[in-house]
Amino acid sequence: MAAQVTPNAPMRHLTSVCFALLLLLASACQTALEHRTGSVGSGYVAQGILGVTDMQHIGFELESSFGEALDADESKFPMFGGAWQVPMREGPLGTDLGFEIGFTWAAKWDSSDVIVDTGTVIVAADNDYTLVDVFAGPFLATELGRDVRLYGSAGPMLQWGRVELTFDDVVGAPEDVDEEGMGVGLYARAGLELYMGRDAWFGIGARWTDSTVVFDDTVEEVDFDGLQLFATLTFEY
């Protein structure tokens, strides 16, 4: 049986900081910004990503002889990554249609708990994990006015994961688990960026991911379903 985590409230602190930075940039942009008219679609885009992952659902499938995962704590942890967008053609209503590829890295190190029923004892385990994914798909971008860029994209992703379960030191507790696996999933993301000059943009965005990582030993597979909130620094060249 899969252990599930119920969705929690959005991360208000990160959102507040991002919006505060956007307001600061907006106030600084009251004077005219000089950049290429119709810059959307005129060049390649490289984007740096820094944010927080809010893992809203974790589902463990364990080897039947090992036991059954009953519950797992909610998880929030840092993430960073990058993306490259290549414009290919003009889309509807003057938008830019293209292709993007990118990656993210995220790790949970402060030991959220997983409860396991081995059949003889119910025991808690510290659950640390690392997730790295490569994503790719079509994107659509447009400019709102001269200095605001809006984009959205979706597609498949390939994900590598590592799970470490460290069980409490009690009689009947199983041996600790340290395993790696590969899996696939889907993503969808969107963002809003403000032009800062010199072909640079600052923005905020969100990405939803849904994936399953398959392992080959004690842990058979883990389902991950989460929301990432992030800030971006983007350069056009």
Coordinates of N, CA and C in Angstrom, one line a residue:
M1 N 0.8 -1.2 0.0 CA 0.0 0.0 0.0 C 0.9 1.2 0.0
A2 N 0.5 2.3 -0.7 CA 1.3 3.5 -0.8 C 1.0 4.4 0.4
A3 N 2.0 5.0 0.9 CA 1.9 6.0 2.0 C 1.7 7.3 1.4
Q4 N 0.7 8.1 1.8 CA 0.3 9.3 1.2 C 0.5 10.5 2.1
V5 N 0.8 11.7 1.5 CA 0.9 12.9 2.3 C -0.2 13.8 1.7
T6 N -1.1 14.4 2.6 CA -2.1 15.3 2.1 C -1.5 16.6 1.8
P7 N -2.1 17.3 0.7 CA -1.6 18.6 0.3 C -1.6 19.6 1.5
N8 N -0.6 20.4 1.6 CA -0.5 21.4 2.7 C -0.7 22.8 2.0
A9 N -0.7 23.8 2.9 CA -0.9 25.2 2.4 C 0.2 25.6 1.6
P10 N 0.1 26.6 0.6 CA 1.2 27.1 -0.2 C 2.2 27.8 0.7
M11 N 3.4 27.8 0.2 CA 4.5 28.4 1.0 C 4.4 29.9 1.0
R12 N 3.8 30.5 2.0 CA 3.5 31.9 1.9 C 4.7 32.8 2.0
H13 N 5.7 32.3 2.8 CA 6.9 33.1 2.9 C 7.7 33.3 1.6
L14 N 7.9 32.2 0.9 CA 8.6 32.3 -0.4 C 7.8 33.2 -1.4
T15 N 6.5 33.0 -1.4 CA 5.7 33.8 -2.3 C 5.7 35.3 -2.0
S16 N 5.7 35.6 -0.7 CA 5.8 37.0 -0.2 C 7.1 37.7 -0.6
V17 N 8.2 36.9 -0.5 CA 9.5 37.4 -0.8 C 9.6 37.7 -2.3
C18 N 9.1 36.8 -3.1 CA 9.1 36.9 -4.6 C 8.3 38.1 -5.0
F19 N 7.1 38.3 -4.5 CA 6.3 39.4 -4.9 C 6.9 40.7 -4.4
A20 N 7.5 40.7 -3.2 CA 8.2 41.9 -2.8 C 9.3 42.3 -3.7
L21 N 10.1 41.4 -4.2 CA 11.1 41.7 -5.2 C 10.5 42.2 -6.5
L22 N 9.4 41.6 -6.9 CA 8.8 42.1 -8.1 C 8.3 43.5 -8.0
L23 N 7.7 43.9 -6.8 CA 7.3 45.2 -6.6 C 8.4 46.2 -6.6
L24 N 9.6 45.8 -6.0 CA 10.8 46.6 -6.0 C 11.3 46.9 -7.4
L25 N 11.3 45.8 -8.2 CA 11.7 46.0 -9.6 C 10.7 46.8 -10.4
A26 N 9.5 46.6 -10.1 CA 8.5 47.4 -10.9 C 8.6 48.9 -10.6
S27 N 8.9 49.2 -9.3 CA 9.1 50.7 -9.0 C 10.3 51.2 -9.6
A28 N 11.3 50.4 -9.8 CA 12.6 50.8 -10.4 C 12.4 51.0 -11.9
C29 N 11.4 50.4 -12.5 CA 11.1 50.4 -13.9 C 10.2 51.4 -14.4
Q30 N 9.9 52.4 -13.5 CA 9.0 53.5 -13.9 C 9.6 54.3 -15.1
T31 N 10.9 54.5 -15.1 CA 11.5 55.1 -16.2 C 11.6 54.1 -17.4
A32 N 11.6 54.6 -18.6 CA 11.6 53.7 -19.8 C 12.8 52.8 -19.8
L33 N 12.6 51.6 -20.1 CA 13.6 50.6 -20.3 C 13.8 50.4 -21.8
E34 N 15.1 50.4 -22.2 CA 15.4 50.2 -23.6 C 15.9 48.8 -23.9
H35 N 15.0 48.1 -24.6 CA 15.4 46.8 -25.1 C 14.7 46.6 -26.5
R36 N 15.1 45.5 -27.1 CA 14.7 45.3 -28.5 C 13.1 45.2 -28.6
T37 N 12.5 46.0 -29.5 CA 11.1 45.9 -29.7 C 10.8 44.5 -30.2
G38 N 9.8 43.8 -29.7 CA 9.5 42.5 -30.1 C 10.5 41.5 -29.9
S39 N 11.2 41.6 -28.7 CA 12.3 40.7 -28.4 C 11.9 39.3 -28.2
V40 N 10.6 39.0 -27.9 CA 10.2 37.6 -27.8 C 10.4 37.0 -29.2
G41 N 11.1 35.8 -29.2 CA 11.3 35.1 -30.5 C 12.5 35.6 -31.3
S42 N 13.3 36.6 -30.7 CA 14.4 37.1 -31.5 C 15.7 36.4 -31.1
G43 N 15.7 35.6 -30.0 CA 17.0 34.9 -29.6 C 16.7 33.8 -28.7
Y44 N 17.8 33.1 -28.4 CA 17.7 32.0 -27.4 C 17.6 32.5 -26.0
V45 N 17.1 31.7 -25.1 CA 16.9 32.2 -23.7 C 17.5 31.1 -22.8
A46 N 18.3 31.6 -21.9 CA 18.9 30.8 -20.8 C 18.4 31.3 -19.5
Q47 N 18.0 30.3 -18.6 CA 17.3 30.7 -17.4 C 17.8 29.9 -16.2
G48 N 18.2 30.7 -15.2 CA 18.5 30.1 -13.9 C 17.3 30.0 -13.0
I49 N 17.2 28.9 -12.2 CA 16.1 28.7 -11.4 C 16.5 28.4 -9.9
L50 N 15.8 29.0 -9.0 CA 16.1 28.8 -7.5 C 14.8 28.9 -6.8
G51 N 14.5 27.8 -6.0 CA 13.2 27.9 -5.3 C 13.1 26.8 -4.2
V52 N 11.8 26.4 -4.0 CA 11.5 25.4 -3.0 C 10.5 24.4 -3.5
T53 N 10.7 23.1 -3.2 CA 9.7 22.1 -3.6 C 8.8 21.8 -2.4
D54 N 7.5 21.8 -2.7 CA 6.5 21.4 -1.7 C 5.9 20.0 -2.2
M55 N 6.5 18.9 -1.6 CA 6.1 17.6 -2.0 C 4.7 17.3 -1.4
Q56 N 3.7 17.3 -2.2 CA 2.3 17.2 -1.7 C 1.8 15.7 -1.6
H57 N 2.5 14.8 -2.2 CA 2.1 13.4 -2.2 C 3.4 12.5 -2.3
I58 N 3.6 11.6 -1.4 CA 4.6 10.6 -1.5 C 4.0 9.2 -1.3
G59 N 4.2 8.3 -2.3 CA 3.6 7.0 -2.2 C 4.7 5.9 -2.3
F60 N 5.0 5.2 -1.2 CA 6.0 4.2 -1.1 C 5.3 2.8 -1.4
E61 N 6.0 2.1 -2.3 CA 5.7 0.7 -2.5 C 6.9 -0.1 -2.1
L62 N 6.8 -0.9 -1.0 CA 7.9 -1.7 -0.5 C 7.8 -3.2 -0.8
E63 N 8.9 -3.9 -0.9 CA 8.9 -5.3 -1.1 C 8.0 -6.0 0.0
S64 N 7.1 -6.9 -0.5 CA 6.1 -7.4 0.5 C 6.7 -8.1 1.7
S65 N 7.9 -8.8 1.5 CA 8.5 -9.4 2.6 C 9.2 -8.5 3.6
F66 N 9.3 -7.2 3.2 CA 10.0 -6.2 4.0 C 8.9 -5.6 4.9
G67 N 7.8 -5.3 4.4 CA 6.7 -4.6 5.2 C 5.9 -3.7 4.4
E68 N 5.1 -2.9 5.0 CA 4.1 -2.0 4.4 C 4.3 -0.6 4.9
A69 N 4.5 0.4 4.0 CA 4.6 1.8 4.4 C 3.2 2.4 4.8
L70 N 3.0 2.9 6.0 CA 1.7 3.3 6.4 C 1.5 4.8 6.3
D71 N 2.6 5.6 6.5 CA 2.4 7.0 6.4 C 3.8 7.7 6.2
A72 N 3.7 8.9 5.6 CA 5.0 9.7 5.4 C 4.7 11.1 5.7
D73 N 5.7 11.8 6.3 CA 5.6 13.2 6.6 C 5.6 14.0 5.4
E74 N 5.0 15.2 5.5 CA 5.1 16.2 4.4 C 6.5 16.6 4.2
S75 N 6.8 17.2 3.0 CA 8.2 17.5 2.7 C 8.3 18.8 2.0
K76 N 9.2 19.7 2.5 CA 9.6 20.9 1.8 C 11.1 21.0 1.7
F77 N 11.6 21.2 0.6 CA 13.1 21.2 0.5 C 13.5 22.1 -0.7
P78 N 14.8 22.6 -0.6 CA 15.3 23.5 -1.7 C 15.5 22.8 -3.0
M79 N 15.4 23.6 -4.1 CA 15.7 23.1 -5.4 C 16.4 24.2 -6.2
F80 N 17.2 23.8 -7.2 CA 17.7 24.7 -8.2 C 17.8 24.0 -9.5
G81 N 18.0 24.8 -10.6 CA 18.1 24.2 -11.9 C 18.3 25.2 -13.0
G82 N 18.1 24.9 -14.2 CA 18.2 25.8 -15.3 C 17.4 25.3 -16.5
A83 N 17.1 26.2 -17.4 CA 16.4 25.8 -18.6 C 16.9 26.6 -19.8
W84 N 16.7 26.1 -21.0 CA 17.1 26.7 -22.2 C 15.9 26.7 -23.2
Q85 N 15.5 27.8 -23.7 CA 14.4 27.9 -24.6 C 14.8 28.4 -26.0
V86 N 14.4 27.6 -27.0 CA 14.8 27.9 -28.4 C 13.5 28.3 -29.1
P87 N 13.4 29.6 -29.6 CA 12.2 30.0 -30.4 C 12.3 29.3 -31.7
M88 N 11.1 28.9 -32.2 CA 11.1 28.2 -33.5 C 10.2 28.8 -34.5
R89 N 9.1 29.4 -34.0 CA 8.2 30.0 -35.0 C 7.2 31.0 -34.2
E90 N 6.6 31.8 -35.0 CA 5.6 32.7 -34.3 C 4.3 31.9 -34.1
G91 N 3.8 32.1 -32.9 CA 2.5 31.4 -32.5 C 1.3 32.3 -32.7
P92 N 0.2 31.9 -32.2 CA -1.0 32.7 -32.3 C -1.0 34.0 -31.6
L93 N -1.6 35.0 -32.1 CA -1.7 36.3 -31.5 C -0.4 36.9 -31.2
G94 N 0.6 36.7 -32.0 CA 1.9 37.3 -31.8 C 2.8 36.7 -30.8
T95 N 2.4 35.5 -30.3 CA 3.2 34.8 -29.3 C 4.4 34.1 -30.0
D96 N 5.3 33.6 -29.1 CA 6.4 32.9 -29.6 C 6.3 31.4 -29.2
L97 N 6.4 30.5 -30.2 CA 6.3 29.1 -30.0 C 7.7 28.4 -30.2
G98 N 8.1 27.6 -29.2 CA 9.4 27.0 -29.3 C 9.5 25.7 -28.5
F99 N 10.8 25.4 -28.2 CA 11.1 24.1 -27.5 C 12.0 24.5 -26.3
E100 N 11.8 23.8 -25.2 CA 12.7 24.0 -24.0 C 13.2 22.7 -23.5
I101 N 14.4 22.8 -22.9 CA 15.0 21.6 -22.2 C 15.6 22.2 -20.9
G102 N 15.6 21.4 -19.8 CA 16.2 21.9 -18.6 C 16.3 20.8 -17.6
F103 N 16.8 21.2 -16.4 CA 17.0 20.2 -15.3 C 16.7 20.9 -14.0
T104 N 16.4 20.1 -12.9 CA 16.3 20.5 -11.6 C 17.0 19.5 -10.6
W105 N 17.5 20.0 -9.5 CA 18.1 19.2 -8.5 C 17.4 19.6 -7.2
A106 N 17.0 18.6 -6.4 CA 16.3 18.9 -5.1 C 16.7 17.8 -4.1
A107 N 16.8 18.2 -2.8 CA 17.2 17.2 -1.8 C 16.5 17.5 -0.5
K108 N 16.1 16.4 0.2 CA 15.5 16.5 1.5 C 16.5 15.8 2.5
W109 N 17.1 16.7 3.3 CA 18.1 16.2 4.3 C 17.7 16.2 5.7
D110 N 16.6 16.8 6.0 CA 16.3 17.0 7.5 C 15.3 15.9 8.0
S111 N 15.3 14.8 7.3 CA 14.8 13.6 7.9 C 13.3 13.6 8.2
S112 N 12.4 13.7 7.1 CA 11.0 13.5 7.4 C 10.7 12.0 7.6
D113 N 9.7 11.7 8.4 CA 9.5 10.3 8.9 C 8.6 9.5 7.9
V114 N 8.9 8.2 7.8 CA 8.1 7.2 7.2 C 7.8 6.2 8.2
I115 N 6.5 5.8 8.3 CA 6.1 4.7 9.3 C 5.9 3.4 8.5
V116 N 6.6 2.4 9.0 CA 6.6 1.1 8.3 C 6.1 0.0 9.3
D117 N 5.2 -0.8 8.8 CA 4.7 -2.0 9.5 C 5.4 -3.2 8.9
T118 N 6.3 -3.8 9.7 CA 7.1 -5.0 9.2 C 6.3 -6.3 9.3
G119 N 5.2 -6.3 10.0 CA 4.4 -7.5 10.4 C 4.7 -7.9 11.8
T120 N 5.8 -7.5 12.3 CA 6.1 -7.8 13.8 C 6.2 -6.6 14.6
V121 N 6.5 -5.5 14.0 CA 6.7 -4.2 14.7 C 6.4 -3.0 13.8
I122 N 5.8 -2.0 14.3 CA 5.6 -0.7 13.6 C 6.7 0.2 14.0
V123 N 7.5 0.7 13.0 CA 8.6 1.5 13.4 C 8.8 2.7 12.4
A124 N 9.3 3.8 12.9 CA 9.5 5.0 12.1 C 10.9 5.0 11.5
A125 N 11.1 5.6 10.4 CA 12.3 5.7 9.7 C 12.5 7.1 9.2
D126 N 13.8 7.6 9.4 CA 14.1 8.9 8.8 C 14.2 8.7 7.3
N127 N 13.6 9.6 6.6 CA 13.5 9.5 5.1 C 14.2 10.7 4.5
D128 N 15.4 10.4 4.0 CA 16.1 11.5 3.2 C 16.2 11.0 1.8
Y129 N 16.0 12.0 0.9 CA 16.1 11.6 -0.5 C 16.5 12.8 -1.4
T130 N 17.1 12.4 -2.6 CA 17.6 13.4 -3.6 C 16.9 13.1 -4.9
L131 N 16.5 14.1 -5.6 CA 15.8 14.0 -6.9 C 16.5 14.9 -7.9
V132 N 16.8 14.3 -9.1 CA 17.3 15.1 -10.2 C 16.5 14.7 -11.4
D133 N 16.0 15.7 -12.1 CA 15.2 15.4 -13.3 C 15.7 16.3 -14.5
V134 N 15.5 15.7 -15.7 CA 15.7 16.4 -17.0 C 14.3 16.5 -17.6
F135 N 13.9 17.7 -18.0 CA 12.6 17.9 -18.6 C 12.7 18.6 -19.9
A136 N 11.7 18.3 -20.8 CA 11.7 18.9 -22.1 C 10.3 19.0 -22.7
G137 N 10.0 20.0 -23.4 CA 8.7 20.1 -24.0 C 8.5 21.5 -24.7
P138 N 7.4 21.6 -25.4 CA 7.1 22.9 -26.1 C 6.8 24.0 -25.1
F139 N 7.1 25.3 -25.5 CA 6.7 26.4 -24.7 C 6.1 27.5 -25.5
L140 N 5.3 28.3 -24.9 CA 4.6 29.5 -25.5 C 4.9 30.7 -24.6
A141 N 5.4 31.8 -25.3 CA 5.8 33.0 -24.6 C 5.2 34.2 -25.3
T142 N 5.0 35.2 -24.5 CA 4.5 36.5 -25.0 C 4.9 37.6 -24.2
E143 N 4.9 38.8 -24.7 CA 5.2 40.0 -23.9 C 3.9 40.8 -23.6
L144 N 3.7 41.2 -22.4 CA 2.6 42.1 -22.0 C 3.2 43.5 -21.9
G145 N 2.9 44.3 -22.9 CA 3.6 45.6 -22.9 C 5.0 45.4 -23.4
R146 N 5.9 46.3 -23.0 CA 7.3 46.2 -23.4 C 8.2 45.5 -22.5
D147 N 7.8 45.4 -21.2 CA 8.8 44.9 -20.2 C 8.3 43.8 -19.3
V148 N 7.3 43.1 -19.8 CA 6.8 41.9 -19.0 C 6.7 40.7 -19.9
R149 N 7.3 39.6 -19.5 CA 7.3 38.4 -20.3 C 6.5 37.3 -19.6
L150 N 5.6 36.7 -20.3 CA 4.8 35.6 -19.7 C 5.1 34.3 -20.5
Y151 N 5.3 33.2 -19.9 CA 5.5 31.9 -20.6 C 4.9 30.7 -19.9
G152 N 4.7 29.7 -20.6 CA 4.2 28.4 -20.1 C 4.7 27.3 -20.9
S153 N 4.8 26.1 -20.3 CA 5.3 24.9 -21.0 C 4.9 23.7 -20.3
A154 N 5.0 22.5 -21.0 CA 4.6 21.3 -20.4 C 5.3 20.2 -21.2
G155 N 5.5 19.0 -20.6 CA 6.0 17.9 -21.3 C 6.5 16.8 -20.4
P156 N 7.2 15.8 -20.9 CA 7.7 14.7 -20.1 C 9.0 15.0 -19.4
M157 N 9.4 14.2 -18.4 CA 10.7 14.3 -17.7 C 11.2 13.0 -17.3
L158 N 12.5 12.9 -17.3 CA 13.2 11.7 -16.8 C 13.8 12.0 -15.5
Q159 N 13.7 11.2 -14.5 CA 14.0 11.5 -13.1 C 14.9 10.4 -12.5
W160 N 16.0 10.8 -11.8 CA 16.8 9.9 -11.0 C 16.5 10.2 -9.5
G161 N 16.4 9.2 -8.7 CA 16.2 9.4 -7.3 C 17.0 8.5 -6.4
R162 N 17.3 9.0 -5.2 CA 18.0 8.2 -4.2 C 17.2 8.4 -2.9
V163 N 16.9 7.2 -2.3 CA 16.1 7.2 -1.0 C 17.0 6.5 0.1
E164 N 17.0 7.2 1.2 CA 17.7 6.6 2.4 C 16.7 6.5 3.6
L165 N 16.5 5.3 4.1 CA 15.6 5.1 5.2 C 16.5 4.6 6.4
T166 N 16.5 5.4 7.5 CA 17.3 5.1 8.7 C 16.3 4.8 9.8
F167 N 16.1 3.5 10.2 CA 15.1 3.1 11.1 C 15.5 3.4 12.6
D168 N 14.5 3.6 13.4 CA 14.7 3.8 14.8 C 15.4 2.5 15.4
D169 N 16.2 2.7 16.4 CA 16.9 1.6 17.0 C 16.0 0.9 18.1
V170 N 15.1 0.1 17.6 CA 14.2 -0.7 18.5 C 14.3 -2.1 18.1
V171 N 13.9 -3.0 19.0 CA 13.9 -4.4 18.8 C 13.0 -4.8 17.6
G172 N 13.4 -5.5 16.6 CA 12.6 -5.9 15.5 C 12.7 -5.0 14.3
A173 N 13.4 -3.9 14.5 CA 13.5 -2.9 13.4 C 14.3 -3.5 12.2
P174 N 13.9 -3.2 11.0 CA 14.7 -3.8 9.8 C 16.0 -3.0 9.6
E175 N 16.8 -3.5 8.7 CA 18.1 -2.9 8.4 C 17.8 -1.6 7.6
D176 N 18.7 -0.6 7.7 CA 18.5 0.6 7.0 C 18.6 0.4 5.5
V177 N 18.0 1.3 4.7 CA 17.9 1.2 3.3 C 18.5 2.4 2.6
D178 N 19.3 2.1 1.6 CA 19.9 3.2 0.8 C 19.9 2.7 -0.7
E179 N 19.0 3.3 -1.5 CA 18.8 2.8 -2.9 C 18.7 3.9 -3.8
E180 N 19.0 3.6 -5.1 CA 18.9 4.5 -6.2 C 18.0 3.9 -7.3
G181 N 17.3 4.8 -8.0 CA 16.4 4.3 -9.1 C 16.2 5.4 -10.2
M182 N 15.5 5.0 -11.2 CA 15.2 5.9 -12.3 C 13.7 5.8 -12.6
G183 N 13.1 6.9 -13.1 CA 11.7 6.9 -13.4 C 11.4 8.0 -14.4
V184 N 10.1 8.1 -14.7 CA 9.6 9.1 -15.7 C 8.4 9.8 -15.1
G185 N 8.1 10.9 -15.7 CA 6.9 11.7 -15.2 C 6.5 12.8 -16.2
L186 N 5.7 13.7 -15.7 CA 5.2 14.8 -16.5 C 5.4 16.1 -15.7
Y187 N 5.5 17.2 -16.4 CA 5.7 18.5 -15.7 C 4.8 19.5 -16.5
A188 N 4.5 20.6 -15.8 CA 3.9 21.8 -16.4 C 4.3 23.0 -15.6
R189 N 4.8 24.0 -16.3 CA 5.3 25.2 -15.5 C 4.9 26.5 -16.2
A190 N 4.9 27.6 -15.5 CA 4.5 28.9 -16.0 C 5.3 29.9 -15.2
G191 N 5.5 31.1 -15.8 CA 6.2 32.1 -15.1 C 6.0 33.5 -15.7
L192 N 6.3 34.5 -14.8 CA 6.1 35.9 -15.2 C 7.5 36.6 -14.9
E193 N 8.0 37.4 -15.9 CA 9.3 38.0 -15.8 C 9.3 39.5 -16.1
L194 N 10.1 40.3 -15.5 CA 10.2 41.7 -15.7 C 11.6 42.0 -16.3
Y195 N 11.6 42.8 -17.3 CA 12.9 43.2 -18.0 C 13.7 44.1 -17.1
M196 N 15.0 43.8 -16.9 CA 15.9 44.6 -16.1 C 16.9 45.4 -16.9
G197 N 17.0 45.2 -18.2 CA 18.0 45.9 -19.0 C 19.1 44.9 -19.4
R198 N 19.8 45.2 -20.4 CA 20.9 44.4 -20.9 C 20.5 43.0 -21.2
D199 N 19.3 42.8 -21.8 CA 18.8 41.5 -22.2 C 18.6 40.6 -21.0
A200 N 18.4 41.1 -19.8 CA 18.2 40.3 -18.6 C 16.8 40.5 -18.1
W201 N 16.2 39.4 -17.5 CA 14.9 39.4 -17.0 C 14.9 38.7 -15.6
F202 N 14.1 39.2 -14.7 CA 13.9 38.6 -13.4 C 12.4 38.2 -13.2
G203 N 12.1 37.1 -12.6 CA 10.7 36.7 -12.5 C 10.5 35.6 -11.4
I204 N 9.2 35.2 -11.3 CA 8.8 34.2 -10.5 C 8.0 33.2 -11.3
G205 N 7.9 32.0 -10.8 CA 7.1 30.9 -11.5 C 6.8 29.8 -10.6
A206 N 6.1 28.8 -11.2 CA 5.7 27.6 -10.5 C 5.7 26.4 -11.5
R207 N 6.1 25.3 -10.9 CA 6.1 24.0 -11.7 C 5.5 22.9 -11.0
W208 N 4.5 22.2 -11.6 CA 3.9 21.0 -11.1 C 4.6 19.8 -11.7
T209 N 4.9 18.8 -10.9 CA 5.5 17.5 -11.3 C 4.8 16.3 -10.8
D210 N 4.7 15.3 -11.6 CA 4.1 14.0 -11.1 C 5.0 12.9 -11.7
S211 N 5.6 12.1 -10.9 CA 6.6 11.1 -11.4 C 6.6 9.9 -10.5
T212 N 7.1 8.8 -11.1 CA 7.3 7.5 -10.4 C 8.7 7.0 -10.6
V213 N 9.5 6.9 -9.5 CA 10.8 6.4 -9.6 C 10.8 4.9 -9.2
V214 N 11.4 4.0 -10.0 CA 11.4 2.6 -9.8 C 12.8 2.2 -9.2
F215 N 12.7 1.4 -8.1 CA 13.9 0.9 -7.5 C 13.9 -0.6 -7.7
D216 N 15.0 -1.3 -7.3 CA 15.1 -2.7 -7.6 C 15.4 -3.6 -6.4
D217 N 15.1 -3.1 -5.2 CA 15.4 -3.9 -4.0 C 14.3 -3.8 -3.0
T218 N 14.6 -3.3 -1.8 CA 13.6 -3.2 -0.7 C 12.5 -2.3 -1.1
V219 N 12.9 -1.1 -1.6 CA 11.9 -0.1 -2.1 C 11.6 -0.5 -3.6
E220 N 10.4 -0.8 -3.9 CA 10.0 -1.1 -5.3 C 9.8 0.1 -6.1
E221 N 9.1 1.1 -5.6 CA 8.9 2.3 -6.4 C 8.3 3.4 -5.4
V222 N 8.5 4.6 -5.8 CA 8.0 5.8 -5.0 C 7.4 6.8 -6.0
D223 N 6.1 7.2 -5.7 CA 5.4 8.2 -6.4 C 5.7 9.5 -5.8
F224 N 6.0 10.5 -6.6 CA 6.2 11.9 -6.1 C 5.3 12.8 -6.9
D225 N 4.6 13.6 -6.2 CA 3.7 14.6 -6.7 C 3.9 15.9 -6.0
G226 N 4.4 16.9 -6.6 CA 4.7 18.2 -5.9 C 4.6 19.4 -6.7
L227 N 4.7 20.5 -6.0 CA 4.6 21.9 -6.6 C 5.9 22.6 -6.2
Q228 N 6.5 23.2 -7.2 CA 7.7 24.0 -7.0 C 7.4 25.5 -7.2
L229 N 7.8 26.3 -6.3 CA 7.7 27.8 -6.4 C 9.2 28.3 -6.5
F230 N 9.4 29.2 -7.5 CA 10.8 29.5 -7.7 C 10.9 31.0 -8.3
A231 N 12.1 31.5 -8.1 CA 12.5 32.7 -8.8 C 13.5 32.4 -9.9
T232 N 13.5 33.3 -11.0 CA 14.3 33.0 -12.2 C 15.1 34.3 -12.5
L233 N 16.3 34.0 -13.1 CA 17.1 35.1 -13.7 C 17.3 34.6 -15.1
T234 N 16.9 35.3 -16.1 CA 16.9 34.9 -17.5 C 17.7 35.9 -18.4
F235 N 18.5 35.3 -19.3 CA 19.2 36.1 -20.2 C 18.9 35.7 -21.6
E236 N 18.7 36.7 -22.5 CA 18.4 36.5 -23.9 C 19.7 36.8 -24.7
Y237 N 20.0 35.9 -25.7 CA 21.2 36.1 -26.5 C 21.0 35.6 -27.9

